[in-house]
Amino acid sequence: MKSHYDVVIVGSGLGGLVSAIILAKEGYSVCVLEKNNQYGGNLQTFVRNKTIFDTGVHYIGGLDKGQNLYQYFKYIDILDEITLKKLDEDGFDLVTFDDDPTEYKHAQSYKKFIEILTEQFPEEESAIVSYCEKLQETCSSFPLYNLKQGKPYYDDTEVFQLQAKPYINSLTENKKLQAVLAGTNFLYAGDGERTPFYVHALTINSYIESSYRCVNGGSQITKALIKKLKAHGGETYKHHQVVNFGFDDGKITSAICANGKEIKGDLFISNIEPKLTLDLVGKDKFRKSYTNRIDQIESTIAAFSLYIVLKPNSFKYQNKNFYHFKDPDKVWDVHKYTKESWPEGYMVSMAIKKNMDDYGDNMTVMTYMHYDEVKPWVDTFNTVANKNERGQTYEEFKTEKAEKLIVELEKKFPNIRDCIQEIYTSTPLSYRDYIGSNRGSMYGYVKDVNRPMLSYVSPKTKIKNLLFTGQSLNMHGILGVTIGAVMTCSEIIGKDYLLNKVLEANNEQEITENKVQ
């Protein structure tokens, strides 16, 4: 480890690693510090019964040639390092409901999306077309999403004031179609009273354009990023939990780790959630108005996940995701569950590995869970690096919740119980401890249409040499966090300059391919 770096990045989630590569490519000496045993934040995987499970990344959008994430990944040069499997083009996401055997399909490409949904709702073609046009029109308001020059946020506040649920419902009186169009809102923790349409659009659009799974899990993205970072001279260190910062003359001077190491630098980027970063730096270093605003931002709801190891040759691999709801009238209200009604909906995803046959070896089922449900155990902390049992009552709590979720799962997949070899679970505490999210939040901060700018967090902080990156900054997800890293690095090297670099990398590839042809 050097005595001093140009840039020290705290946290090795996607935002931290992408920022590190961008700056290392520009000649900065860069060091990434990670507290855990594994790099990658939400890209982490874990193995149980020789089966690989993803913690956060179940599928990725926008990766067909020329699409937005493809272009960003081409610039950081990791496309050749990751192995992908395209999900079913005629239905990558299926939305289903209790007491309705129909599987409503979201297809890849706008043409196919309209065509297949119109087959299922023959009298609703104009509503489906209007919906697709609005998705694309809304996404065009965000320059970096489309790799275009322009301000990071749209000048006209109109785009922030359109509410998702009322807009979707205004397109059609068909209640089932309303539910189907909104049915994948687990992807951003949709809330009928607050979620803006732009959040829905930015999330859904890239999946309609193209949807892929990572073969052998999302951690291969982490490995590709670290390999590329090291090729550009960057460094990464595990088991380096930053617990404090050195501070002098209004600037951060060093990151101080629990293991006693002190890493000095000129610039510091926190890939840790902003609320937690302020606590680490010390709130007294910021204006009270700034810390109060960050403290007031609400984090999105947390999750309970059920990880199922399947018996060999018992359950066919599904090259798609399922979003299931008890009641089509409540697709926006799954988070309003009671103890008796939980879970009111869930998402099911299967992993894929190399040389797999027709049968899957695992399934992940995710649903919402409020942080308050795990209140009795909030003072416990447990990771691979710091083992700590939470006790018998916690295990009983998880077992009871897992059973309830399996009972609901049986309604959709009647034979699922016979296919289960082993089950594992994670709660909001797991996400809090492993990912470092506030209260186990799934997707950073709540975007509230009623207070559109409240949750906006600039990459620039009130400390000259401290920047933020990560899912709380701009948008969550692989694409959102990648764009967030570009925004962060733009504050250092200039947005127009950086965007031109991204576009040049893609143009060079096109010229090379044309020459080969």
Short mmCIF file of C-alpha atoms in Angstrom, two decimals:
data_model
loop_
_atom_site.label_atom_id
_atom_site.label_comp_id
_atom_site.label_asym_id
_atom_site.label_seq_id
_atom_site.Cartn_x
_atom_site.Cartn_y
_atom_site.Cartn_z
CA MET A 1 0.00 0.00 0.00
CA LYS A 2 1.32 3.44 -0.96
CA SER A 3 1.71 6.18 1.62
CA HIS A 4 -0.52 8.50 -0.43
CA TYR A 5 -3.07 8.24 -3.28
CA ASP A 6 -4.68 10.75 -5.60
CA VAL A 7 -8.07 9.15 -4.92
CA VAL A 8 -9.21 6.94 -2.04
CA ILE A 9 -12.57 5.19 -2.57
CA VAL A 10 -14.43 3.81 0.44
CA GLY A 11 -16.61 0.82 -0.46
CA SER A 12 -16.24 -1.57 -3.39
CA GLY A 13 -19.81 -1.62 -4.69
CA LEU A 14 -20.39 -1.10 -8.39
CA GLY A 15 -20.31 2.72 -8.07
CA GLY A 16 -16.96 2.64 -6.29
CA LEU A 17 -15.34 0.22 -8.73
CA VAL A 18 -16.62 1.99 -11.87
CA SER A 19 -15.44 5.34 -10.46
CA ALA A 20 -12.06 3.76 -9.69
CA ILE A 21 -11.62 2.46 -13.25
CA ILE A 22 -12.64 5.76 -14.85
CA LEU A 23 -10.13 7.71 -12.74
CA ALA A 24 -7.35 5.09 -13.06
CA LYS A 25 -7.77 5.25 -16.86
CA GLU A 26 -7.13 9.00 -16.56
CA GLY A 27 -3.85 8.41 -14.73
CA TYR A 28 -4.93 8.95 -11.13
CA SER A 29 -3.46 6.69 -8.45
CA VAL A 30 -6.54 5.00 -6.97
CA CYS A 31 -7.13 2.81 -3.92
CA VAL A 32 -10.45 1.05 -3.08
CA LEU A 33 -11.11 0.00 0.53
CA GLU A 34 -13.67 -2.73 1.37
CA LYS A 35 -14.74 -3.81 4.87
CA ASN A 36 -16.07 -7.24 3.86
CA ASN A 37 -14.60 -10.55 2.83
CA GLN A 38 -15.98 -10.05 -0.68
CA TYR A 39 -15.91 -7.09 -3.05
CA GLY A 40 -18.91 -5.87 -4.99
CA GLY A 41 -21.73 -4.65 -2.71
CA ASN A 42 -24.99 -5.75 -4.34
CA LEU A 43 -22.98 -7.75 -6.89
CA GLN A 44 -21.91 -10.21 -4.19
CA THR A 45 -22.82 -13.87 -4.49
CA PHE A 46 -22.73 -16.64 -1.92
CA VAL A 47 -22.55 -20.41 -2.20
CA ARG A 48 -24.74 -22.93 -0.35
CA ASN A 49 -24.80 -26.66 -1.14
CA LYS A 50 -22.42 -25.98 -4.07
CA THR A 51 -25.07 -23.63 -5.49
CA ILE A 52 -24.37 -19.98 -6.41
CA PHE A 53 -26.90 -17.37 -5.27
CA ASP A 54 -27.00 -13.68 -6.17
CA THR A 55 -27.67 -11.23 -3.35
CA GLY A 56 -28.94 -8.39 -5.52
CA VAL A 57 -28.43 -8.67 -9.26
CA HIS A 58 -31.01 -11.02 -10.76
CA TYR A 59 -30.96 -9.59 -14.27
CA ILE A 60 -29.55 -6.67 -16.26
CA GLY A 61 -31.02 -4.49 -19.02
CA GLY A 62 -29.64 -2.34 -21.84
CA LEU A 63 -26.82 -4.68 -22.87
CA ASP A 64 -27.58 -5.29 -26.54
CA LYS A 65 -24.97 -3.71 -28.82
CA GLY A 66 -25.31 0.07 -28.91
CA GLN A 67 -27.68 0.29 -25.93
CA ASN A 68 -26.84 2.49 -22.96
CA LEU A 69 -25.31 0.03 -20.48
CA TYR A 70 -23.50 -1.73 -23.35
CA GLN A 71 -21.81 1.57 -24.24
CA TYR A 72 -20.77 2.31 -20.66
CA PHE A 73 -19.45 -1.25 -20.16
CA LYS A 74 -17.65 -1.01 -23.52
CA TYR A 75 -15.86 2.12 -22.31
CA ILE A 76 -14.69 0.47 -19.07
CA ASP A 77 -13.88 -2.56 -21.24
CA ILE A 78 -15.46 -5.42 -19.31
CA LEU A 79 -17.87 -6.83 -21.91
CA ASP A 80 -15.49 -9.57 -23.01
CA GLU A 81 -14.97 -10.62 -19.38
CA ILE A 82 -18.61 -11.39 -18.51
CA THR A 83 -20.78 -14.29 -19.67
CA LEU A 84 -24.46 -13.52 -20.19
CA LYS A 85 -27.62 -15.42 -21.03
CA LYS A 86 -30.43 -13.54 -22.76
CA LEU A 87 -33.81 -14.06 -21.11
CA ASP A 88 -36.83 -15.22 -23.13
CA GLU A 89 -37.51 -12.55 -25.72
CA ASP A 90 -41.25 -13.20 -25.87
CA GLY A 91 -41.64 -12.93 -22.08
CA PHE A 92 -38.64 -12.10 -19.86
CA ASP A 93 -40.94 -10.95 -17.04
CA LEU A 94 -44.28 -12.61 -16.29
CA VAL A 95 -46.89 -10.92 -14.10
CA THR A 96 -49.36 -13.29 -12.43
CA PHE A 97 -52.18 -13.17 -9.88
CA ASP A 98 -54.01 -15.48 -7.50
CA ASP A 99 -57.08 -17.12 -9.09
CA ASP A 100 -55.96 -16.21 -12.62
CA PRO A 101 -54.07 -18.88 -14.58
CA THR A 102 -52.91 -16.42 -17.29
CA GLU A 103 -49.25 -15.41 -17.31
CA TYR A 104 -49.09 -11.83 -18.58
CA LYS A 105 -45.93 -11.25 -20.59
CA HIS A 106 -43.44 -8.40 -20.81
CA ALA A 107 -41.46 -9.04 -23.99
CA GLN A 108 -38.10 -7.67 -25.15
CA SER A 109 -38.06 -4.86 -27.77
CA TYR A 110 -40.87 -2.33 -27.90
CA LYS A 111 -42.26 -3.90 -31.07
CA LYS A 112 -42.57 -7.32 -29.43
CA PHE A 113 -43.73 -5.83 -26.10
CA ILE A 114 -46.68 -4.16 -27.85
CA GLU A 115 -47.40 -7.16 -30.08
CA ILE A 116 -47.51 -9.79 -27.30
CA LEU A 117 -49.36 -7.69 -24.73
CA THR A 118 -51.91 -6.73 -27.41
CA GLU A 119 -52.51 -10.45 -28.04
CA GLN A 120 -53.40 -10.75 -24.35
CA PHE A 121 -55.43 -7.50 -24.30
CA PRO A 122 -56.81 -7.25 -27.88
CA GLU A 123 -58.90 -4.12 -27.25
CA GLU A 124 -56.09 -2.21 -25.52
CA GLU A 125 -53.52 -1.70 -28.26
CA SER A 126 -53.72 2.11 -28.21
CA ALA A 127 -53.20 2.16 -24.42
CA ILE A 128 -50.19 -0.17 -24.69
CA VAL A 129 -48.67 1.91 -27.51
CA SER A 130 -49.21 5.16 -25.54
CA TYR A 131 -47.55 3.59 -22.51
CA CYS A 132 -44.48 2.57 -24.53
CA GLU A 133 -44.21 5.98 -26.16
CA LYS A 134 -44.36 7.68 -22.76
CA LEU A 135 -41.61 5.41 -21.40
CA GLN A 136 -39.30 6.38 -24.25
CA GLU A 137 -40.22 10.06 -24.17
CA THR A 138 -39.54 10.23 -20.42
CA CYS A 139 -36.17 8.49 -20.74
CA SER A 140 -35.13 10.95 -23.45
CA SER A 141 -35.32 13.72 -20.80
CA PHE A 142 -32.22 12.32 -19.04
CA PRO A 143 -29.08 13.03 -21.11
CA LEU A 144 -26.61 10.65 -19.42
CA TYR A 145 -29.15 7.82 -19.65
CA ASN A 146 -28.93 8.29 -23.43
CA LEU A 147 -25.21 9.21 -23.52
CA LYS A 148 -26.00 12.73 -24.68
CA GLN A 149 -24.58 16.10 -23.67
CA GLY A 150 -26.79 18.20 -21.40
CA LYS A 151 -27.47 18.92 -17.76
CA PRO A 152 -27.55 15.80 -15.54
CA TYR A 153 -31.12 16.57 -14.53
CA TYR A 154 -33.89 17.78 -16.77
CA ASP A 155 -34.60 21.52 -16.42
CA ASP A 156 -38.38 21.18 -16.64
CA THR A 157 -39.74 19.92 -13.31
CA GLU A 158 -42.74 18.46 -15.18
CA VAL A 159 -40.91 15.17 -15.63
CA PHE A 160 -40.52 14.86 -11.85
CA GLN A 161 -44.17 15.70 -11.14
CA LEU A 162 -45.84 12.97 -13.17
CA GLN A 163 -46.98 10.21 -10.81
CA ALA A 164 -46.61 6.60 -11.95
CA LYS A 165 -49.82 4.98 -10.70
CA PRO A 166 -52.32 7.68 -11.79
CA TYR A 167 -50.62 8.03 -15.18
CA ILE A 168 -50.65 4.28 -15.91
CA ASN A 169 -54.27 4.04 -14.72
CA SER A 170 -55.25 6.98 -16.98
CA LEU A 171 -54.26 5.01 -20.07
CA THR A 172 -56.94 2.33 -19.70
CA GLU A 173 -59.95 1.39 -17.62
CA ASN A 174 -58.92 -2.26 -17.78
CA LYS A 175 -57.89 -2.99 -14.17
CA LYS A 176 -55.93 -6.10 -15.10
CA LEU A 177 -53.87 -4.25 -17.74
CA GLN A 178 -53.19 -1.46 -15.23
CA ALA A 179 -51.83 -4.11 -12.86
CA VAL A 180 -49.76 -5.81 -15.57
CA LEU A 181 -48.10 -2.56 -16.70
CA ALA A 182 -47.20 -1.77 -13.08
CA GLY A 183 -46.52 -5.38 -12.13
CA THR A 184 -42.72 -5.27 -12.07
CA ASN A 185 -42.57 -2.41 -9.57
CA PHE A 186 -40.62 -4.62 -7.14
CA LEU A 187 -37.67 -3.43 -9.26
CA TYR A 188 -37.84 0.00 -7.62
CA ALA A 189 -40.08 -0.52 -4.55
CA GLY A 190 -43.08 1.12 -6.21
CA ASP A 191 -45.42 3.12 -4.00
CA GLY A 192 -48.74 4.21 -5.53
CA GLU A 193 -48.86 7.43 -3.54
CA ARG A 194 -45.29 8.58 -4.17
CA THR A 195 -43.41 6.93 -7.02
CA PRO A 196 -42.79 9.29 -9.98
CA PHE A 197 -43.30 7.92 -13.48
CA TYR A 198 -39.68 8.74 -14.42
CA VAL A 199 -38.44 6.17 -11.86
CA HIS A 200 -40.71 3.57 -13.45
CA ALA A 201 -39.59 4.58 -16.96
CA LEU A 202 -35.82 4.66 -16.34
CA THR A 203 -36.00 1.24 -14.69
CA ILE A 204 -38.36 -0.56 -17.07
CA ASN A 205 -37.13 0.86 -20.38
CA SER A 206 -33.69 -0.78 -20.32
CA TYR A 207 -35.19 -4.22 -19.58
CA ILE A 208 -37.65 -3.92 -22.47
CA GLU A 209 -34.71 -3.03 -24.72
CA SER A 210 -32.85 -6.20 -23.65
CA SER A 211 -32.68 -8.44 -20.58
CA TYR A 212 -29.85 -10.74 -19.52
CA ARG A 213 -28.79 -12.93 -16.63
CA CYS A 214 -25.19 -13.28 -15.51
CA VAL A 215 -24.00 -16.87 -15.93
CA ASN A 216 -22.60 -18.05 -12.56
CA GLY A 217 -23.86 -14.92 -10.80
CA GLY A 218 -23.25 -11.17 -10.69
CA SER A 219 -19.91 -11.49 -8.90
CA GLN A 220 -18.28 -12.10 -12.29
CA ILE A 221 -18.94 -8.38 -12.98
CA THR A 222 -16.99 -7.56 -9.80
CA LYS A 223 -14.10 -9.81 -10.90
CA ALA A 224 -14.05 -8.17 -14.34
CA LEU A 225 -14.06 -4.69 -12.80
CA ILE A 226 -11.22 -5.46 -10.38
CA LYS A 227 -9.16 -7.10 -13.13
CA LYS A 228 -9.62 -4.01 -15.30
CA LEU A 229 -8.86 -1.65 -12.40
CA LYS A 230 -5.60 -3.46 -11.64
CA ALA A 231 -4.65 -3.35 -15.33
CA HIS A 232 -4.84 0.45 -15.05
CA GLY A 233 -2.72 0.48 -11.89
CA GLY A 234 -5.56 0.75 -9.34
CA GLU A 235 -5.46 -1.12 -6.02
CA THR A 236 -8.13 -2.85 -3.90
CA TYR A 237 -7.97 -3.96 -0.26
CA LYS A 238 -10.44 -6.23 1.57
CA HIS A 239 -10.90 -6.27 5.36
CA HIS A 240 -10.23 -2.53 5.46
CA GLN A 241 -13.25 -1.11 7.25
CA VAL A 242 -13.07 2.67 7.40
CA VAL A 243 -14.12 3.79 10.87
CA ASN A 244 -12.94 7.41 10.83
CA PHE A 245 -11.43 10.14 8.67
CA GLY A 246 -8.48 12.41 9.26
CA PHE A 247 -9.51 16.04 8.82
CA ASP A 248 -7.58 19.30 8.50
CA ASP A 249 -8.32 22.79 7.22
CA GLY A 250 -11.79 21.92 5.88
CA LYS A 251 -10.60 18.83 3.98
CA ILE A 252 -10.34 15.09 4.56
CA THR A 253 -6.70 14.01 4.78
CA SER A 254 -6.98 10.26 5.36
CA ALA A 255 -9.23 7.23 5.81
CA ILE A 256 -8.60 5.42 9.09
CA CYS A 257 -9.38 1.70 9.18
CA ALA A 258 -10.41 -0.64 12.01
CA ASN A 259 -7.17 -2.61 11.45
CA GLY A 260 -5.12 0.49 12.33
CA LYS A 261 -4.12 1.43 8.76
CA GLU A 262 -4.33 5.09 7.77
CA ILE A 263 -4.63 5.74 4.03
CA LYS A 264 -3.85 9.28 2.91
CA GLY A 265 -5.17 10.92 -0.22
CA ASP A 266 -6.08 14.11 -2.09
CA LEU A 267 -9.63 13.13 -3.05
CA PHE A 268 -12.06 10.81 -1.29
CA ILE A 269 -15.12 9.14 -2.82
CA SER A 270 -17.62 7.47 -0.52
CA ASN A 271 -19.46 4.51 -2.01
CA ILE A 272 -21.07 4.12 1.41
CA GLU A 273 -24.63 5.33 1.79
CA PRO A 274 -24.60 9.14 2.45
CA LYS A 275 -26.33 8.96 5.88
CA LEU A 276 -23.66 6.54 7.09
CA THR A 277 -20.90 8.60 5.48
CA LEU A 278 -21.94 11.70 7.43
CA ASP A 279 -21.77 9.70 10.66
CA LEU A 280 -18.28 8.47 9.77
CA VAL A 281 -16.91 11.87 8.79
CA GLY A 282 -18.62 13.57 11.72
CA LYS A 283 -21.74 15.68 11.31
CA ASP A 284 -19.97 18.63 12.94
CA LYS A 285 -17.86 18.93 9.74
CA PHE A 286 -20.99 19.88 7.71
CA ARG A 287 -23.56 22.64 7.93
CA LYS A 288 -26.52 21.66 10.09
CA SER A 289 -28.96 22.41 7.26
CA TYR A 290 -27.12 19.89 5.04
CA THR A 291 -27.00 17.07 7.61
CA ASN A 292 -30.65 17.68 8.51
CA ARG A 293 -31.66 17.36 4.85
CA ILE A 294 -29.74 14.11 4.39
CA ASP A 295 -31.14 12.74 7.67
CA GLN A 296 -34.69 13.50 6.56
CA ILE A 297 -34.45 11.54 3.31
CA GLU A 298 -36.37 8.30 3.67
CA SER A 299 -34.74 5.03 2.66
CA THR A 300 -36.73 2.58 0.54
CA ILE A 301 -38.29 -0.49 2.12
CA ALA A 302 -36.13 -3.53 2.91
CA ALA A 303 -36.52 -7.14 1.74
CA PHE A 304 -36.88 -10.68 2.95
CA SER A 305 -35.38 -13.23 0.55
CA LEU A 306 -35.81 -16.98 0.43
CA TYR A 307 -32.99 -18.92 -1.26
CA ILE A 308 -34.08 -22.39 -2.35
CA VAL A 309 -31.63 -25.15 -3.27
CA LEU A 310 -33.59 -27.44 -5.59
CA LYS A 311 -33.33 -31.22 -5.70
CA PRO A 312 -31.55 -32.44 -8.85
CA ASN A 313 -33.81 -32.81 -11.90
CA SER A 314 -36.92 -31.69 -10.04
CA PHE A 315 -37.77 -28.20 -11.32
CA LYS A 316 -37.28 -26.97 -14.89
CA TYR A 317 -35.08 -23.90 -15.32
CA GLN A 318 -37.19 -20.82 -16.11
CA ASN A 319 -35.43 -18.31 -18.35
CA LYS A 320 -37.65 -15.52 -17.07
CA ASN A 321 -38.76 -13.82 -13.85
CA PHE A 322 -42.14 -14.03 -12.14
CA TYR A 323 -43.92 -11.19 -10.35
CA HIS A 324 -46.86 -12.59 -8.45
CA PHE A 325 -49.59 -10.73 -6.54
CA LYS A 326 -52.49 -11.92 -4.44
CA ASP A 327 -54.70 -9.06 -5.66
CA PRO A 328 -54.36 -7.16 -8.98
CA ASP A 329 -55.90 -4.09 -7.32
CA LYS A 330 -53.01 -3.92 -4.84
CA VAL A 331 -49.89 -4.09 -7.01
CA TRP A 332 -48.86 -0.67 -5.69
CA ASP A 333 -49.62 -1.56 -2.07
CA VAL A 334 -47.63 -4.75 -1.39
CA HIS A 335 -45.55 -2.79 1.15
CA LYS A 336 -48.71 -2.04 3.16
CA TYR A 337 -48.99 -5.62 4.38
CA THR A 338 -50.17 -6.60 7.84
CA LYS A 339 -48.70 -9.41 9.93
CA GLU A 340 -51.61 -11.60 8.78
CA SER A 341 -51.58 -10.63 5.08
CA TRP A 342 -47.78 -10.88 4.50
CA PRO A 343 -46.60 -11.51 1.83
CA GLU A 344 -49.01 -9.82 -0.58
CA GLY A 345 -46.69 -10.38 -3.53
CA TYR A 346 -43.23 -11.61 -4.44
CA MET A 347 -40.66 -11.85 -7.21
CA VAL A 348 -39.13 -15.17 -8.31
CA SER A 349 -35.86 -15.47 -10.21
CA MET A 350 -33.65 -18.45 -11.09
CA ALA A 351 -29.90 -18.46 -11.56
CA ILE A 352 -28.06 -20.01 -14.48
CA LYS A 353 -24.66 -21.66 -14.54
CA LYS A 354 -22.37 -22.88 -17.28
CA ASN A 355 -23.26 -26.17 -18.99
CA MET A 356 -26.60 -26.40 -17.20
CA ASP A 357 -29.20 -28.87 -18.43
CA ASP A 358 -32.99 -28.31 -18.54
CA TYR A 359 -33.32 -28.28 -14.76
CA GLY A 360 -32.51 -25.42 -12.40
CA ASP A 361 -30.50 -25.86 -9.23
CA ASN A 362 -31.84 -22.87 -7.30
CA MET A 363 -34.54 -20.25 -6.98
CA THR A 364 -34.63 -16.90 -5.18
CA VAL A 365 -37.91 -15.48 -3.89
CA MET A 366 -37.97 -11.86 -2.74
CA THR A 367 -40.65 -9.86 -0.99
CA TYR A 368 -40.86 -6.71 1.11
CA MET A 369 -40.12 -6.56 4.82
CA HIS A 370 -40.20 -3.50 7.05
CA TYR A 371 -37.06 -2.92 9.10
CA ASP A 372 -39.15 -2.65 12.27
CA GLU A 373 -39.94 -6.37 12.01
CA VAL A 374 -36.34 -7.17 12.89
CA LYS A 375 -36.14 -4.58 15.65
CA PRO A 376 -35.46 -7.17 18.42
CA TRP A 377 -32.11 -8.00 16.77
CA VAL A 378 -30.91 -4.60 15.47
CA ASP A 379 -28.01 -4.52 17.91
CA THR A 380 -26.51 -7.72 16.46
CA PHE A 381 -24.04 -7.65 13.60
CA ASN A 382 -23.10 -10.61 11.41
CA THR A 383 -20.92 -10.99 8.30
CA VAL A 384 -18.45 -13.59 7.03
CA ALA A 385 -15.58 -11.49 8.37
CA ASN A 386 -17.32 -10.89 11.72
CA LYS A 387 -19.31 -13.99 12.68
CA ASN A 388 -22.02 -13.40 15.25
CA GLU A 389 -25.17 -15.46 15.83
CA ARG A 390 -28.36 -13.47 16.33
CA GLY A 391 -29.92 -16.16 18.53
CA GLN A 392 -32.69 -18.74 18.62
CA THR A 393 -35.61 -16.31 18.36
CA TYR A 394 -34.19 -14.81 15.16
CA GLU A 395 -33.86 -18.27 13.59
CA GLU A 396 -37.46 -19.05 14.58
CA PHE A 397 -38.60 -15.73 13.07
CA LYS A 398 -36.89 -16.55 9.76
CA THR A 399 -38.28 -20.11 9.71
CA GLU A 400 -41.82 -18.85 10.26
CA LYS A 401 -41.48 -16.27 7.47
CA ALA A 402 -39.94 -18.81 5.08
CA GLU A 403 -42.85 -21.19 5.64
CA LYS A 404 -45.40 -18.44 4.96
CA LEU A 405 -43.63 -17.54 1.73
CA ILE A 406 -43.49 -21.19 0.60
CA VAL A 407 -47.25 -21.53 1.22
CA GLU A 408 -47.84 -18.57 -1.12
CA LEU A 409 -45.35 -19.96 -3.63
CA GLU A 410 -47.28 -23.23 -3.77
CA LYS A 411 -50.29 -21.42 -5.19
CA LYS A 412 -48.24 -20.50 -8.25
CA PHE A 413 -45.96 -23.57 -8.33
CA PRO A 414 -47.99 -26.41 -6.76
CA ASN A 415 -45.13 -28.94 -6.71
CA ILE A 416 -42.45 -26.60 -5.34
CA ARG A 417 -42.32 -28.10 -1.84
CA ASP A 418 -41.40 -31.51 -3.25
CA CYS A 419 -38.51 -29.90 -5.17
CA ILE A 420 -36.87 -28.22 -2.16
CA GLN A 421 -33.62 -29.71 -0.93
CA GLU A 422 -32.60 -26.89 1.42
CA ILE A 423 -33.64 -23.32 2.18
CA TYR A 424 -31.73 -20.24 3.35
CA THR A 425 -33.02 -16.78 4.15
CA SER A 426 -31.93 -13.17 4.47
CA THR A 427 -33.65 -10.31 6.27
CA PRO A 428 -33.19 -6.51 6.32
CA LEU A 429 -30.35 -7.10 8.81
CA SER A 430 -28.46 -9.23 6.26
CA TYR A 431 -28.66 -6.43 3.70
CA ARG A 432 -27.68 -3.85 6.32
CA ASP A 433 -24.60 -5.80 7.43
CA TYR A 434 -23.33 -7.13 4.09
CA ILE A 435 -24.28 -4.31 1.74
CA GLY A 436 -24.11 -1.44 4.22
CA SER A 437 -27.51 0.00 3.34
CA ASN A 438 -29.40 2.17 5.82
CA ARG A 439 -32.04 0.02 7.62
CA GLY A 440 -31.47 -2.73 5.02
CA SER A 441 -32.92 -0.52 2.26
CA MET A 442 -33.22 -2.25 -1.11
CA TYR A 443 -32.81 0.70 -3.45
CA GLY A 444 -31.28 3.70 -1.72
CA TYR A 445 -33.57 6.66 -1.15
CA VAL A 446 -37.31 7.06 -1.76
CA LYS A 447 -38.12 9.23 -4.79
CA ASP A 448 -41.28 11.10 -3.80
CA VAL A 449 -43.30 12.84 -6.51
CA ASN A 450 -44.74 15.17 -3.84
CA ARG A 451 -41.23 16.36 -2.83
CA PRO A 452 -39.21 15.74 -6.01
CA MET A 453 -35.92 17.36 -5.04
CA LEU A 454 -35.78 16.18 -1.42
CA SER A 455 -34.06 12.89 -2.29
CA TYR A 456 -31.69 14.43 -4.83
CA VAL A 457 -28.14 14.03 -3.50
CA SER A 458 -25.38 15.74 -5.45
CA PRO A 459 -22.08 13.87 -5.90
CA LYS A 460 -20.45 17.00 -4.46
CA THR A 461 -20.60 17.33 -0.70
CA LYS A 462 -20.02 20.34 1.51
CA ILE A 463 -16.44 19.15 2.03
CA LYS A 464 -14.24 20.22 -0.91
CA ASN A 465 -12.49 16.89 -1.49
CA LEU A 466 -15.30 14.44 -0.59
CA LEU A 467 -17.65 13.05 -3.23
CA PHE A 468 -20.50 10.53 -3.10
CA THR A 469 -21.30 7.70 -5.47
CA GLY A 470 -23.62 4.67 -5.33
CA GLN A 471 -27.32 3.82 -5.54
CA SER A 472 -28.52 6.60 -3.23
CA LEU A 473 -27.15 9.23 -5.59
CA ASN A 474 -29.06 9.02 -8.83
CA MET A 475 -30.82 5.75 -9.58
CA HIS A 476 -30.28 2.23 -8.29
CA GLY A 477 -29.60 -0.88 -10.36
CA ILE A 478 -26.58 -1.71 -12.52
CA LEU A 479 -27.38 0.98 -15.08
CA GLY A 480 -28.37 3.66 -12.55
CA VAL A 481 -25.28 3.13 -10.41
CA THR A 482 -22.98 3.11 -13.46
CA ILE A 483 -24.44 6.45 -14.58
CA GLY A 484 -24.06 7.70 -11.00
CA ALA A 485 -20.34 6.83 -11.11
CA VAL A 486 -20.02 8.77 -14.37
CA MET A 487 -21.69 11.76 -12.66
CA THR A 488 -19.27 11.50 -9.73
CA CYS A 489 -16.19 11.31 -11.95
CA SER A 490 -17.55 14.18 -14.06
CA GLU A 491 -17.07 16.43 -11.04
CA ILE A 492 -13.35 15.60 -11.19
CA ILE A 493 -12.52 15.36 -14.90
CA GLY A 494 -15.46 17.14 -16.57
CA LYS A 495 -18.72 15.71 -17.92
CA ASP A 496 -18.34 16.60 -21.60
CA TYR A 497 -14.78 15.29 -21.61
CA LEU A 498 -15.79 12.00 -19.98
CA LEU A 499 -18.86 11.47 -22.16
CA ASN A 500 -16.75 12.05 -25.27
CA LYS A 501 -14.34 9.36 -24.02
CA VAL A 502 -17.23 6.90 -23.65
CA LEU A 503 -18.54 7.68 -27.13
CA GLU A 504 -15.05 7.51 -28.65
CA ALA A 505 -14.50 4.01 -27.20
CA ASN A 506 -17.70 2.81 -28.84
CA ASN A 507 -16.97 4.54 -32.16
CA GLU A 508 -13.50 2.95 -32.28
CA GLN A 509 -15.06 -0.47 -31.82
CA GLU A 510 -17.55 0.20 -34.63
CA ILE A 511 -14.76 1.31 -36.99
CA THR A 512 -12.73 -1.81 -36.14
CA GLU A 513 -15.72 -4.09 -36.75
CA ASN A 514 -16.50 -2.42 -40.08
CA LYS A 515 -12.89 -2.94 -41.19
CA VAL A 516 -13.08 -6.63 -40.29
CA GLN A 517 -16.30 -6.99 -42.30
#
